[in-house]
XYZ file of C-alpha atoms in Angstrom:
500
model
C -62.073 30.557 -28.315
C -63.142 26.844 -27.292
C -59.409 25.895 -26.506
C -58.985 29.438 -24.407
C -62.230 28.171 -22.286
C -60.779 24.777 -22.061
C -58.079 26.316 -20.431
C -60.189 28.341 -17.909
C -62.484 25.519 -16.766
C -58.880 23.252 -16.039
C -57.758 26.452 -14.107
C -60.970 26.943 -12.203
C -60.764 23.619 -11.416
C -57.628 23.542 -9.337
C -55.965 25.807 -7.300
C -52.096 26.445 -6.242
C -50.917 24.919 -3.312
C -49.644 26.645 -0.623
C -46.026 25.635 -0.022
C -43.390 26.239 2.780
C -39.402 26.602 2.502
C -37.968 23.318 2.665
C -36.445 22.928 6.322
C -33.139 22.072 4.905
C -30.159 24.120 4.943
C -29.528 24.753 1.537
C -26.413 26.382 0.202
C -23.911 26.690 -3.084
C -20.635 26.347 -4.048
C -18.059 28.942 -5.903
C -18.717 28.253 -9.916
C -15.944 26.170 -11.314
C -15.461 25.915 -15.152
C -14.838 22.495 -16.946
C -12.519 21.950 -19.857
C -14.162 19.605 -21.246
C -18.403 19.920 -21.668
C -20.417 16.960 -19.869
C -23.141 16.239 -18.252
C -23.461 12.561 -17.871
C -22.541 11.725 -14.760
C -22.036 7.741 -14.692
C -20.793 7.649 -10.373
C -20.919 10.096 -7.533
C -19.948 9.809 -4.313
C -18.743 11.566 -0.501
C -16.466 10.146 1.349
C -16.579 10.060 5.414
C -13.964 12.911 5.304
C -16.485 15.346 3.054
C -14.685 14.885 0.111
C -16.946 14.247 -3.662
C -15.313 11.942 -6.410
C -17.332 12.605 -9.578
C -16.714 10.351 -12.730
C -18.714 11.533 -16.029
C -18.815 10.343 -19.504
C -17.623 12.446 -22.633
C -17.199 10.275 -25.617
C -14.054 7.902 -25.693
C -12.986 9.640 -21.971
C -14.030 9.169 -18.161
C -13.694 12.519 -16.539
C -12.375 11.976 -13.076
C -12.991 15.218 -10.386
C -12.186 15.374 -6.729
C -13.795 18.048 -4.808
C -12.998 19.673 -1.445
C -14.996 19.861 1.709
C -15.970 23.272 -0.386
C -16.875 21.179 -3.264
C -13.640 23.598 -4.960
C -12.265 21.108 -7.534
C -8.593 20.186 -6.412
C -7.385 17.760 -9.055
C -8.895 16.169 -12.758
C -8.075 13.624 -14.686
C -9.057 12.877 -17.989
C -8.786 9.053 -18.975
C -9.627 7.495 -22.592
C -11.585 4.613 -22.995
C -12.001 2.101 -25.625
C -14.461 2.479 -28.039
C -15.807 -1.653 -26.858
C -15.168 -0.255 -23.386
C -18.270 0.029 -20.862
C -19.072 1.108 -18.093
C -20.840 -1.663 -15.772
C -20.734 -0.636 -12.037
C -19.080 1.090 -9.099
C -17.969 0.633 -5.450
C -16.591 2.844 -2.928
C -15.066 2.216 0.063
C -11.390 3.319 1.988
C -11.493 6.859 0.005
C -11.627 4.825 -3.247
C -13.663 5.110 -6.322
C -13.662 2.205 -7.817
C -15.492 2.076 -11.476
C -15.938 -1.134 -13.751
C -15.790 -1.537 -17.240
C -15.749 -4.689 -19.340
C -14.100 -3.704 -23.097
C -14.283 -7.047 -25.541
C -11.215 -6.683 -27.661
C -12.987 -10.074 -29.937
C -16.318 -11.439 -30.127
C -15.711 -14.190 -27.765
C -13.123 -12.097 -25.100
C -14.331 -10.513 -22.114
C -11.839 -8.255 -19.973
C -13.114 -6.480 -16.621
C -11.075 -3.526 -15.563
C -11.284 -1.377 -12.366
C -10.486 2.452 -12.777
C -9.122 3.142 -8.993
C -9.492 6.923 -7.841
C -8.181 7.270 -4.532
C -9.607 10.721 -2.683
C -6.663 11.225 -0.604
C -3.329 10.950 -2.423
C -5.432 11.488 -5.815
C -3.670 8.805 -7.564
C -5.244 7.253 -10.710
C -4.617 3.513 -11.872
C -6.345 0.781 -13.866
C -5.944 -2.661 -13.434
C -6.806 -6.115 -14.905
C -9.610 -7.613 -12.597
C -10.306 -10.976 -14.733
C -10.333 -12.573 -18.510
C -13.202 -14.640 -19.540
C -14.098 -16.290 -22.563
C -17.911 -16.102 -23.639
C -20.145 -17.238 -26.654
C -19.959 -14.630 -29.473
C -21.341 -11.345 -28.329
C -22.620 -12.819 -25.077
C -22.705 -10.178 -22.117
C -21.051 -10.575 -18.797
C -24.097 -8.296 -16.765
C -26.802 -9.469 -19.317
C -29.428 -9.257 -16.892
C -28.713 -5.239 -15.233
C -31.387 -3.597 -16.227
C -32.704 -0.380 -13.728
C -29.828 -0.593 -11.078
C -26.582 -1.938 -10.160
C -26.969 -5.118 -8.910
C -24.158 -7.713 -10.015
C -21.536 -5.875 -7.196
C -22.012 -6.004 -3.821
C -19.292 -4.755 -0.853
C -19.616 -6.467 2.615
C -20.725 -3.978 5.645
C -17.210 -4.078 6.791
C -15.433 -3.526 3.505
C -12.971 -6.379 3.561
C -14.474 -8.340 0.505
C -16.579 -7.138 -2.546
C -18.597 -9.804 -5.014
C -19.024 -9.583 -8.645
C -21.905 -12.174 -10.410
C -21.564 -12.341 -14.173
C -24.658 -14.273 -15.883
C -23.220 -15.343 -19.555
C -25.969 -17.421 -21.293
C -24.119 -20.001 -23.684
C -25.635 -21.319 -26.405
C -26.222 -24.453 -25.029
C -25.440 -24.082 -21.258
C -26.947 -21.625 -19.008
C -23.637 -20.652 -17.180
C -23.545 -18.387 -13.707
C -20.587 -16.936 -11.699
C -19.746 -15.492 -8.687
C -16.470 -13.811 -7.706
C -14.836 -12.446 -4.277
C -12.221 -10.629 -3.892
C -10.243 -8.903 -1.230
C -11.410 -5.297 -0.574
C -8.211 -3.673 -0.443
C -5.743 -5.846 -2.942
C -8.034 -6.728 -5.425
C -6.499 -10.884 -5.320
C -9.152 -13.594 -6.171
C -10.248 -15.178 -3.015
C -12.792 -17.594 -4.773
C -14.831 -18.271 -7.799
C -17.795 -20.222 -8.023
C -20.356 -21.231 -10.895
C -24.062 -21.494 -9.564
C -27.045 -22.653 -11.574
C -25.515 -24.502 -14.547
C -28.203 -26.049 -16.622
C -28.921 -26.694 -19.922
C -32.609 -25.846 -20.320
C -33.441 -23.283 -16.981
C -32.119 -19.917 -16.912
C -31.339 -17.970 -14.280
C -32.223 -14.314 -13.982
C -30.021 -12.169 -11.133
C -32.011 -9.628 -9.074
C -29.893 -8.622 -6.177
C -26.020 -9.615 -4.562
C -24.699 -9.235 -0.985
C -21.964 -10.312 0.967
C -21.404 -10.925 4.494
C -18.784 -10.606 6.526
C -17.438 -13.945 6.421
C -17.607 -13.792 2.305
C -20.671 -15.513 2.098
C -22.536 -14.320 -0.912
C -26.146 -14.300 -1.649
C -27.190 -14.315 -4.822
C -31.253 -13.860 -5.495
C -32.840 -14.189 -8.984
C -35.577 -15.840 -11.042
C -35.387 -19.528 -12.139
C -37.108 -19.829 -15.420
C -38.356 -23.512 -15.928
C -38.788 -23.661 -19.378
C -36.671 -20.704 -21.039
C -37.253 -17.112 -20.694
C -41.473 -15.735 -20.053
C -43.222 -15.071 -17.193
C -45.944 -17.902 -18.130
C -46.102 -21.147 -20.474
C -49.448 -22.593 -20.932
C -50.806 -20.667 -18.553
C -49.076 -21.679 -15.708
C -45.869 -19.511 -13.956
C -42.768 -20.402 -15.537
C -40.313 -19.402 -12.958
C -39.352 -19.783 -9.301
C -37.917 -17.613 -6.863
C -34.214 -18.927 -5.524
C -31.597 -17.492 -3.274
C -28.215 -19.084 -3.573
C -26.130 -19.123 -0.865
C -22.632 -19.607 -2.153
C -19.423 -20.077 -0.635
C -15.792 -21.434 -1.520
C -17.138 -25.057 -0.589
C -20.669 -25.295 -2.330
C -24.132 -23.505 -3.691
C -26.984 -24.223 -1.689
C -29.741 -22.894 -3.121
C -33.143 -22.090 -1.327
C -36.601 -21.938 -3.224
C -39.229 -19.432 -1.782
C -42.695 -20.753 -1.776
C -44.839 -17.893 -3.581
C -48.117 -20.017 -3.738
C -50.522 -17.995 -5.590
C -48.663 -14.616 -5.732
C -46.398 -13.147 -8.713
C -43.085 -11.214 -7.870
C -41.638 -8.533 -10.649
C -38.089 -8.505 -8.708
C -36.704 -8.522 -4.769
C -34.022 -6.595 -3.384
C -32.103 -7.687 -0.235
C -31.412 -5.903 2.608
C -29.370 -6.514 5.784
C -32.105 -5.606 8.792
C -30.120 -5.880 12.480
C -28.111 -8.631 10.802
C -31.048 -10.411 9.320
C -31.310 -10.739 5.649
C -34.500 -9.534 4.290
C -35.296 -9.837 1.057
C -38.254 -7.299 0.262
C -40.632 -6.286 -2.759
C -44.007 -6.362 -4.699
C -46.183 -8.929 -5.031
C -49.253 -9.206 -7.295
C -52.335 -11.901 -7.474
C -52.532 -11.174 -11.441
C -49.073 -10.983 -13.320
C -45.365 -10.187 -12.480
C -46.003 -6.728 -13.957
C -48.777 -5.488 -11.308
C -48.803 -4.491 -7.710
C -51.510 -5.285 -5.039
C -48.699 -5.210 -2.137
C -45.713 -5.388 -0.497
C -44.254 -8.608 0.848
C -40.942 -9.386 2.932
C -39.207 -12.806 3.403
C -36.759 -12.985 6.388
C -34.318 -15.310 6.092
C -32.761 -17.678 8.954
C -29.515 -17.716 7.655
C -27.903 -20.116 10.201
C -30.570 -22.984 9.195
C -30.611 -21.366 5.863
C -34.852 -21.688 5.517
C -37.305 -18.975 5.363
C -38.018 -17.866 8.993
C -41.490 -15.786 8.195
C -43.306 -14.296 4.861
C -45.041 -11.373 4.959
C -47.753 -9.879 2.527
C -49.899 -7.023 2.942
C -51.607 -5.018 0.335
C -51.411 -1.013 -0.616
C -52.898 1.312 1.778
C -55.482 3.387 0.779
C -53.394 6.303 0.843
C -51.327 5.149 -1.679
C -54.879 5.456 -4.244
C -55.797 8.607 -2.283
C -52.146 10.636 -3.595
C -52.478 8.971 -6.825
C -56.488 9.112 -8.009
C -58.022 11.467 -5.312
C -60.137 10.244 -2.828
C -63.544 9.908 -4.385
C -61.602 6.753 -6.708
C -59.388 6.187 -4.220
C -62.051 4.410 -1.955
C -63.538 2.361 -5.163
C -60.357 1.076 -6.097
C -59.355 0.220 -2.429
C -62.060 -1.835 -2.167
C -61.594 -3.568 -5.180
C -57.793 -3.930 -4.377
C -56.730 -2.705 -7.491
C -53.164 -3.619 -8.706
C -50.637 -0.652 -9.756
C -48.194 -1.613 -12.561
C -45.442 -0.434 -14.502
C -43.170 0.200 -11.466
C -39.062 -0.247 -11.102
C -37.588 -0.644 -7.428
C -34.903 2.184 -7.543
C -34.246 2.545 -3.476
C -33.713 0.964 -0.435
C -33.146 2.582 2.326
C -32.911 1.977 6.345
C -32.856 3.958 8.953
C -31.752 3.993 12.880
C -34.498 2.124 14.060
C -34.002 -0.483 11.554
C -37.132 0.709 9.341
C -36.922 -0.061 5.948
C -38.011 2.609 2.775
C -38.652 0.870 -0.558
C -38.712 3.603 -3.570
C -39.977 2.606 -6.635
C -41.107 4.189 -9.898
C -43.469 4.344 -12.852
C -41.967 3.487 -16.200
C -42.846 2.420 -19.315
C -42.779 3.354 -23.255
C -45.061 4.862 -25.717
C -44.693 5.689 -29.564
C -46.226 7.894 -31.543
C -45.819 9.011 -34.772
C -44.576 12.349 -35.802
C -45.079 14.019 -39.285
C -42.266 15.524 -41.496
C -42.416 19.317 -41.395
C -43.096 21.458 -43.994
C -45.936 22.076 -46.518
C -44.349 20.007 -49.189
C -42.968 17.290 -46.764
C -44.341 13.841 -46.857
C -44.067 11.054 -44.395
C -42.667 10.570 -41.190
C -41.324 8.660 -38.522
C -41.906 6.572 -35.224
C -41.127 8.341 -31.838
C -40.439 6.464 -28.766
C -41.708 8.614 -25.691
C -40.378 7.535 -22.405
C -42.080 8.263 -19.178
C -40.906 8.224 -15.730
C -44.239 8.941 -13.583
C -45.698 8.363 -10.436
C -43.407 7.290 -7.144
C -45.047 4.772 -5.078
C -43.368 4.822 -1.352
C -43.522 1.561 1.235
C -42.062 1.603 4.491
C -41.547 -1.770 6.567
C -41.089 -1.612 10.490
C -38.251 -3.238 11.572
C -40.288 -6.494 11.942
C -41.292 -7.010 8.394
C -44.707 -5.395 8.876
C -45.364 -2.811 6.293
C -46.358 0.400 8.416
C -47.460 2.729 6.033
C -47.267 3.626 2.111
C -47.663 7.212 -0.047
C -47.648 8.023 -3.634
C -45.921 11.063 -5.426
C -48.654 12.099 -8.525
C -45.822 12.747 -10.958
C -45.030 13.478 -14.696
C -41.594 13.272 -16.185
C -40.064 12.249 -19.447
C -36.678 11.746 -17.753
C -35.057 10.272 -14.686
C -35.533 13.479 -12.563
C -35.892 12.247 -9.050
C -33.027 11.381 -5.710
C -34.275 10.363 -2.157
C -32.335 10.537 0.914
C -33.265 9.665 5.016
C -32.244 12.747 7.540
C -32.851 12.374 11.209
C -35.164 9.240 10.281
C -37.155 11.514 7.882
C -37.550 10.971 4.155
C -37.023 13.609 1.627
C -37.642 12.945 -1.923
C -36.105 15.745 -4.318
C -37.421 16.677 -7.583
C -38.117 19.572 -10.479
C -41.898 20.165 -10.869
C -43.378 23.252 -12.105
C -43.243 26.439 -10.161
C -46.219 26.226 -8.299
C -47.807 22.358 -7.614
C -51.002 22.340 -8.492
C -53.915 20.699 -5.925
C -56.748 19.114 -7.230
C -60.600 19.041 -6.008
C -60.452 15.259 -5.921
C -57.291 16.085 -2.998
C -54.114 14.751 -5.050
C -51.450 17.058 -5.549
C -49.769 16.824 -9.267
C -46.489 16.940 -9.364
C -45.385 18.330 -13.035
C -44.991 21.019 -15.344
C -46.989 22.744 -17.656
C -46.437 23.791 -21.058
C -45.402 27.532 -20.664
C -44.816 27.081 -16.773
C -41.168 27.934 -14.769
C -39.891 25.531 -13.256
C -38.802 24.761 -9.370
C -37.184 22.137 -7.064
C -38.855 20.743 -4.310
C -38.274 18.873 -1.102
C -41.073 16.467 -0.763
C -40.159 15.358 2.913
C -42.059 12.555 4.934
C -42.354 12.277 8.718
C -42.207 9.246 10.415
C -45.777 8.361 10.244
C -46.424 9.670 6.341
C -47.521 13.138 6.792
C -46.277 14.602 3.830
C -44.814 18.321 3.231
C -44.297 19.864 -0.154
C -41.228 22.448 0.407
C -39.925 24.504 -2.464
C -36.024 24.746 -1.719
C -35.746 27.626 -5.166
C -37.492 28.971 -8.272
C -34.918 27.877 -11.206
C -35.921 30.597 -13.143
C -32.396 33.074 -13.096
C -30.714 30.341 -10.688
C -28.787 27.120 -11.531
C -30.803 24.494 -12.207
C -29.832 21.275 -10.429
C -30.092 17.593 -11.136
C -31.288 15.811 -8.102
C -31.063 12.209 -9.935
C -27.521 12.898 -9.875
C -26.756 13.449 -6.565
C -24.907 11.726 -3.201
C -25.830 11.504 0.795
C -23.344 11.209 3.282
C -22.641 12.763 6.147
C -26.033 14.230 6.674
C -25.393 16.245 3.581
C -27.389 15.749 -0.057
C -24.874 16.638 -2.992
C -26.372 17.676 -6.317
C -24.596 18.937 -9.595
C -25.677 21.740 -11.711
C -26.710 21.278 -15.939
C -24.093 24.042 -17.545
C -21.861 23.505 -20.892
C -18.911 24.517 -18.731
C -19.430 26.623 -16.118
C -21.391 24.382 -13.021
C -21.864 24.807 -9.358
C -23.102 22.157 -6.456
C -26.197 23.011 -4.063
C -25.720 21.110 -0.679
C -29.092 19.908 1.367
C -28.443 19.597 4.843
């Protein structure tokens, strides 16, 4: 009886919002069937034409689909891998899919291969990229954590970059590669930030047109740590390599602490854009942007600004909103996962709450003893910044989420952004004015389009009820071409919904 009233007063004490149809054009394909049962999709992408390249993961094989403008399947290929074969990144670019893999046939022997797919004549190949030697079960990508960050392809598709970051046992030991776009020959390789005591940690790659690369990371002083004796124990450096030289270029953070930067290309100015934090490298009290002069190679401007109040408002509700705005209290916990830009040269930065919790969970049965430890991972709130073209940081919003799973995909249409998720059938609004973004325990589920005007005014749009449809996977999904691809969950039989 206490837990029924429980349940009454949380009831009472919100109420459903009232949501619209999304304003997208939404749509479905004819069901195809697989042969083969898999749902880990590992690269997706559209190509200028309309076609969809789709690479999952089944085992010891890479499943390789090409779909028509329909999204009707037109060829499949199913490749086997090596069991010390993985998968570490992807480009695309001509009508190509191009996915990497590094397999270590010995302890010490690296080999990167590229798995070509080419979209138009639907021809498969696999060729040797480069052999390296490493210490004994050294990595090649040792720092890619969240996101793909150790290939970049230049905006006009003539050269791609690769960094590898091997840490030797006595020699810190950093590379970068370009290559030529469309034959895949060595242009140049260059080692950056050789040391014996500092070690580098990679953040972010581009290349320009001219095959400069730009390679930003964390300098740790004294080893690896945030702090040692109290004190920050690492630096900020871009590296501006070319066939010649490094030159590398320290950014002055004073009194602030950076988690990670991401670099983005703003009207042909580099911009190298993030979260900054007064306390620790794990917490948020801003946003900050550095442009970069990159003739003079110096920092032209930095930028800081701290969270707007709406940002508390969407994630405590305004009554704590305005006490923890004052105070300036710092988020933490949160992963860049996006950057986007749109036509006006506005950049989106898309970031998300994650971290781990255990707990421990009891054998079952009345004669069962013991137990075991449970990790319990959460993916939670999205916290949305949004930079004018200038560096200024115009606005910023907060999605009030609960997940246990990546679940989320964000895309920019006609300068709008639309964030698209499963929450539970109906969102729930709160007294305090946040809207939570999750599902209950017995609760349906739905998918929404969350979509963002120019200024911030948020719309929560239900695009279906999943209950007796196809129920889609938005964090596996593509953009181009004004149109948002996303595959359905099914053992065999699957079909695509298309957001336009």
């Amino acid at each position: 009886m206490k837990k029924l009233f429980i349940i009454c007063v949380l009831t009472i004490s919100n109420y459903v919002l009232a949501q619209s149809a999304t304003n997208l054009k939404v749509s479905e394909s004819a069901e195809y069937k697989d042969k083969v049962k898999s749902d880990e999709v590992i690269a997706i992408y559209t190509s200028d034409s309309g076609k969809t390249a789709i690479v999952r993961s089944s085992k010891r094989n890479f499943l390789f689909d090409i779909f028509d403008v329909k999204l009707k399947k037109t060829d499949s290929k199913d490749v086997k891998i090596d069991r010390k074969e993985k998968h570490v990144g992807d480009l695309f670019y001509n009508n190509q899919l191009k996915l990497f893999t590094v397999y270590a046939p010995k302890k010490d022997e690296r080999i990167l291969y590229c798995h070509t797919l080419n979209l138009d004549s639907k021809a498969y190949t696999k060729t040797v990229v480069f052999k390296t030697n490493v210490e004994k079960k050294q990595s090649l990508f040792g720092s890619r954590k969240n996101h793909n960050t150790s290939f970049s392809l230049s905006p006009n598709g003539n050269y791609f970059a690769i960094a590898t970051d091997n840490i030797r046992k006595n020699k810190n030991s950093y590379t970068i590669r370009v290559f030529d776009a469309k034959t895949e020959k060595l242009i140049f390789k260059k080692a950056y930030q050789e040391g014996v005591k500092r070690v580098f940690e990679h953040n972010d790659l581009y290349v320009d047109n001219d095959a400069n690369v730009y390679s930003l990371g964390k300098l740790f002083i004294k080893g690896r740590g945030e702090k040692k004796g109290g004190k920050a124990n690492y630096q900020f450096i871009l590296n501006k390599i070319t066939k010649i030289k490094n030159t590398p270029l320290k950014l002055n953070l004073k009194k602030i602490h950076i988690k990670s930067l991401s670099i983005s290309n703003i009207n042909n100015e580099l911009h190298l854009i993030g979260f900054y934090s007064e306390l620790n490298v794990g917490r948020i009290k801003g946003g900050c942007n550095f442009l970069i002069d990159t003739d003079n190679f110096s920092v032209k401007t930095k930028k800081s600004e701290d969270l707007p109040k709406q940002v508390y408002e969407d994630l405590y509700g305004y009554r704590t909103a305005q006490r923890k705005n004052k105070k300036k209290k710092e988020l933490f916990n949160f992963d860049i996962d996006y950057v986007l830009k749109n036509s006006n040269g506005d950049t989106y930065l898309i970031a998300e709450e994650f971290y781990v919790t255990q707990h421990y969970v009891h054998s079952a049965g009345p004669m069962m003893t013991g137990g075991h430890t449970q990790r319990v991972y959460h993916y939670d709130d999205i916290l949305i910044l949004k930079f004018n073209s200038d560096g200024d940081l115009a606005w910023g919003r907060s999605v009030f989420k609960r997940a246990n799973s990546p679940s989320y995909n964000v895309f920019l249409k006609n300068d709008q952004l639309h964030v698209i998720l499963n929450s539970g059938k109906n969102l729930t609004k709160k007294n305090d004015g946040r809207t939570k973004v999750s599902k209950g325990w017995f609760e349906s589920s739905s998918l929404y389009d969350i979509e963002y005007a120019v200024n911030g005014d948020v719309s929560y749009n239900k695009i279906q009820n999943n209950k007796g449809n196809a129920y889609y996977y938005p964090y596996y999904g593509t953009y181009k071409s004004n149109k948002f691809i996303m595959m359905s969950s099914g053992k065999r039989k699957k079909t695509f919904m298309i957001l336009e």
